[in-house]
Amino acid sequence: MTVRVSLKTGPVTKTLRAPYSGVTVTVRRLRSPEWDSARERAQAIVRNDADLLNLLAKHDLLPNGSMKEWKRLKDKDPVRYAEFIIGIAMWLTAVECALVGVVQWTGIEVEKGVTAPLDREVLEVVLLDEALSDQIMGVLTEGARLLIIEGGASGA
């Protein structure tokens, strides 16, 4: 096996798999500090109840649609609350990584023929789709990997 160190740092463009086959995503190749900063920003939101509650309410993600139920879950059912928060943290991490890494996309529209902007509001909504979020994060991860190693077993 041969491993080549990549000197390419340009963007990576990929077409997503079905059911998102009409979507292409161009990402810049993130380095470790950028990944770490994105994860830290997501964690900061999760740790701040006021910010978290506002975000959950905005996207209708409160358990049973109620702050009271969120509080009950947090206080009385720590295992289910931890599972809930892990899911929210994964979603927020995808949003934060996409904000710094996705430079262009096609096939995601706000109306026919009008590409959706790459901003926090749109990314929060789009990345609620777990399968789409997984694919976009896969492109971001692959772009970062390709920055380091290209052509070997884990290559393009």
mmCIF file of C-alpha atoms in Angstrom:
data_model
loop_
_atom_site.group_PDB
_atom_site.id
_atom_site.type_symbol
_atom_site.label_atom_id
_atom_site.label_comp_id
_atom_site.label_asym_id
_atom_site.label_seq_id
_atom_site.Cartn_x
_atom_site.Cartn_y
_atom_site.Cartn_z
ATOM 1 C CA MET A 1 0.000 0.000 0.000
ATOM 2 C CA THR A 2 1.181 3.499 -0.794
ATOM 3 C CA VAL A 3 0.228 6.550 1.235
ATOM 4 C CA ARG A 4 0.726 9.975 -0.279
ATOM 5 C CA VAL A 5 0.584 13.139 1.763
ATOM 6 C CA SER A 6 -1.744 15.572 0.032
ATOM 7 C CA LEU A 7 -0.559 19.081 -0.643
ATOM 8 C CA LYS A 8 -3.939 20.021 -2.076
ATOM 9 C CA THR A 9 -5.961 22.259 0.164
ATOM 10 C CA GLY A 10 -8.707 23.295 -2.230
ATOM 11 C CA PRO A 11 -12.382 22.590 -1.745
ATOM 12 C CA VAL A 12 -13.958 19.148 -2.195
ATOM 13 C CA THR A 13 -17.252 18.819 -4.102
ATOM 14 C CA LYS A 14 -19.427 15.719 -3.802
ATOM 15 C CA THR A 15 -22.859 14.707 -5.029
ATOM 16 C CA LEU A 16 -24.883 13.178 -2.211
ATOM 17 C CA ARG A 17 -26.374 9.678 -2.344
ATOM 18 C CA ALA A 18 -30.073 8.872 -2.713
ATOM 19 C CA PRO A 19 -32.519 10.175 -1.708
ATOM 20 C CA TYR A 20 -30.513 13.421 -2.028
ATOM 21 C CA SER A 21 -28.961 12.604 -5.424
ATOM 22 C CA GLY A 22 -29.729 16.070 -6.805
ATOM 23 C CA VAL A 23 -27.730 17.783 -4.066
ATOM 24 C CA THR A 24 -24.049 18.682 -4.392
ATOM 25 C CA VAL A 25 -22.009 20.054 -1.530
ATOM 26 C CA THR A 26 -18.675 21.857 -1.741
ATOM 27 C CA VAL A 27 -16.665 21.960 1.464
ATOM 28 C CA ARG A 28 -13.393 23.500 2.444
ATOM 29 C CA ARG A 29 -10.957 21.200 4.135
ATOM 30 C CA LEU A 30 -11.254 21.814 7.840
ATOM 31 C CA ARG A 31 -8.280 21.386 10.148
ATOM 32 C CA SER A 32 -8.408 20.064 13.712
ATOM 33 C CA PRO A 33 -8.704 23.480 15.435
ATOM 34 C CA GLU A 34 -11.727 24.319 13.256
ATOM 35 C CA TRP A 35 -13.411 21.013 14.150
ATOM 36 C CA ASP A 36 -12.650 21.593 17.827
ATOM 37 C CA SER A 37 -14.035 25.146 17.740
ATOM 38 C CA ALA A 38 -17.234 23.998 16.026
ATOM 39 C CA ARG A 39 -17.775 21.249 18.606
ATOM 40 C CA GLU A 40 -17.091 23.701 21.445
ATOM 41 C CA ARG A 41 -19.667 26.169 20.072
ATOM 42 C CA ALA A 42 -22.255 23.389 19.925
ATOM 43 C CA GLN A 43 -21.429 22.286 23.480
ATOM 44 C CA ALA A 44 -21.702 25.868 24.744
ATOM 45 C CA ILE A 45 -25.303 26.008 23.502
ATOM 46 C CA VAL A 46 -26.130 22.643 25.082
ATOM 47 C CA ARG A 47 -24.665 23.773 28.442
ATOM 48 C CA ASN A 48 -26.632 27.039 28.489
ATOM 49 C CA ASP A 49 -30.249 26.247 29.393
ATOM 50 C CA ALA A 50 -31.589 29.609 28.160
ATOM 51 C CA ASP A 51 -29.939 29.287 24.727
ATOM 52 C CA LEU A 52 -30.867 25.619 24.494
ATOM 53 C CA LEU A 53 -34.507 26.185 25.411
ATOM 54 C CA ASN A 54 -34.860 29.032 22.907
ATOM 55 C CA LEU A 55 -33.421 26.853 20.168
ATOM 56 C CA LEU A 56 -35.567 23.843 21.084
ATOM 57 C CA ALA A 57 -38.699 25.993 21.135
ATOM 58 C CA LYS A 58 -37.787 27.653 17.829
ATOM 59 C CA HIS A 59 -37.590 24.264 16.096
ATOM 60 C CA ASP A 60 -40.437 22.626 18.033
ATOM 61 C CA LEU A 61 -38.029 20.138 19.605
ATOM 62 C CA LEU A 62 -39.125 20.382 23.227
ATOM 63 C CA PRO A 63 -40.197 17.001 24.620
ATOM 64 C CA ASN A 64 -43.965 16.790 24.155
ATOM 65 C CA GLY A 65 -43.792 20.432 23.032
ATOM 66 C CA SER A 66 -43.470 21.708 26.570
ATOM 67 C CA MET A 67 -40.800 23.419 28.682
ATOM 68 C CA LYS A 68 -42.431 21.791 31.679
ATOM 69 C CA GLU A 69 -41.869 18.366 30.111
ATOM 70 C CA TRP A 70 -38.254 19.286 29.275
ATOM 71 C CA LYS A 71 -37.702 20.238 32.954
ATOM 72 C CA ARG A 72 -39.381 17.026 34.138
ATOM 73 C CA LEU A 73 -37.210 14.963 31.808
ATOM 74 C CA LYS A 74 -34.051 16.774 32.939
ATOM 75 C CA ASP A 75 -34.843 16.408 36.653
ATOM 76 C CA LYS A 76 -36.564 13.024 36.808
ATOM 77 C CA ASP A 77 -35.229 10.878 33.971
ATOM 78 C CA PRO A 78 -31.500 11.487 33.542
ATOM 79 C CA VAL A 79 -30.959 8.581 31.146
ATOM 80 C CA ARG A 80 -33.629 9.719 28.684
ATOM 81 C CA TYR A 81 -32.498 13.313 29.085
ATOM 82 C CA ALA A 82 -28.896 12.319 28.299
ATOM 83 C CA GLU A 83 -30.071 10.496 25.164
ATOM 84 C CA PHE A 84 -32.087 13.549 24.143
ATOM 85 C CA ILE A 85 -29.167 15.933 24.725
ATOM 86 C CA ILE A 86 -26.741 13.696 22.825
ATOM 87 C CA GLY A 87 -29.030 13.897 19.784
ATOM 88 C CA ILE A 88 -29.340 17.671 20.101
ATOM 89 C CA ALA A 89 -25.562 18.021 20.525
ATOM 90 C CA MET A 90 -24.939 15.950 17.385
ATOM 91 C CA TRP A 91 -27.350 18.133 15.413
ATOM 92 C CA LEU A 92 -25.767 21.348 16.715
ATOM 93 C CA THR A 93 -22.277 20.048 15.982
ATOM 94 C CA ALA A 94 -23.323 19.349 12.394
ATOM 95 C CA VAL A 95 -24.726 22.887 12.138
ATOM 96 C CA GLU A 96 -21.546 24.465 13.523
ATOM 97 C CA CYS A 97 -19.268 22.358 11.299
ATOM 98 C CA ALA A 98 -21.378 23.132 8.222
ATOM 99 C CA LEU A 99 -21.264 26.857 9.013
ATOM 100 C CA VAL A 100 -17.472 26.865 8.754
ATOM 101 C CA GLY A 101 -16.983 24.069 6.238
ATOM 102 C CA VAL A 102 -19.718 24.172 3.599
ATOM 103 C CA VAL A 103 -18.894 26.832 1.032
ATOM 104 C CA GLN A 104 -21.525 26.050 -1.592
ATOM 105 C CA TRP A 105 -24.381 23.717 -2.330
ATOM 106 C CA THR A 106 -26.873 23.059 -5.078
ATOM 107 C CA GLY A 107 -30.174 21.260 -4.961
ATOM 108 C CA ILE A 108 -31.338 22.761 -1.669
ATOM 109 C CA GLU A 109 -33.794 25.508 -2.476
ATOM 110 C CA VAL A 110 -35.991 27.958 -0.606
ATOM 111 C CA GLU A 111 -38.249 28.128 -3.655
ATOM 112 C CA LYS A 112 -38.093 26.718 -7.173
ATOM 113 C CA GLY A 113 -34.831 27.804 -8.772
ATOM 114 C CA VAL A 114 -33.593 29.744 -5.705
ATOM 115 C CA THR A 115 -30.753 28.081 -3.798
ATOM 116 C CA ALA A 116 -31.113 28.231 -0.030
ATOM 117 C CA PRO A 117 -28.523 30.478 1.641
ATOM 118 C CA LEU A 118 -25.789 28.872 3.707
ATOM 119 C CA ASP A 119 -26.679 30.494 7.003
ATOM 120 C CA ARG A 120 -27.439 29.300 10.526
ATOM 121 C CA GLU A 121 -31.214 29.475 10.155
ATOM 122 C CA VAL A 122 -31.279 27.323 7.010
ATOM 123 C CA LEU A 123 -28.653 24.884 8.273
ATOM 124 C CA GLU A 124 -30.536 24.382 11.536
ATOM 125 C CA VAL A 125 -33.631 23.355 9.574
ATOM 126 C CA VAL A 126 -31.912 21.330 6.849
ATOM 127 C CA LEU A 127 -29.715 19.404 9.259
ATOM 128 C CA LEU A 128 -32.685 18.306 11.350
ATOM 129 C CA ASP A 129 -32.974 15.635 8.652
ATOM 130 C CA GLU A 130 -30.625 13.091 10.204
ATOM 131 C CA ALA A 131 -29.871 11.235 6.952
ATOM 132 C CA LEU A 132 -29.038 14.487 5.135
ATOM 133 C CA SER A 133 -26.988 15.677 8.101
ATOM 134 C CA ASP A 134 -25.022 12.404 8.100
ATOM 135 C CA GLN A 135 -24.209 12.761 4.407
ATOM 136 C CA ILE A 136 -23.092 16.386 4.690
ATOM 137 C CA MET A 137 -20.960 15.555 7.736
ATOM 138 C CA GLY A 138 -19.512 12.657 5.744
ATOM 139 C CA VAL A 139 -18.403 15.051 3.002
ATOM 140 C CA LEU A 140 -16.880 17.398 5.605
ATOM 141 C CA THR A 141 -15.067 14.499 7.266
ATOM 142 C CA GLU A 142 -13.819 13.139 3.951
ATOM 143 C CA GLY A 143 -12.551 16.571 2.953
ATOM 144 C CA ALA A 144 -10.593 16.824 6.196
ATOM 145 C CA ARG A 145 -9.210 13.310 5.784
ATOM 146 C CA LEU A 146 -8.160 14.038 2.217
ATOM 147 C CA LEU A 147 -6.196 17.022 3.471
ATOM 148 C CA ILE A 148 -3.946 14.589 5.323
ATOM 149 C CA ILE A 149 -3.944 11.353 3.352
ATOM 150 C CA GLU A 150 -4.873 10.870 -0.262
ATOM 151 C CA GLY A 151 -4.809 7.755 -2.415
ATOM 152 C CA GLY A 152 -4.405 4.974 0.146
ATOM 153 C CA ALA A 153 -7.020 2.674 1.609
ATOM 154 C CA SER A 154 -8.918 5.607 3.125
ATOM 155 C CA GLY A 155 -8.480 7.866 0.086
ATOM 156 C CA ALA A 156 -11.016 9.466 -2.240
#
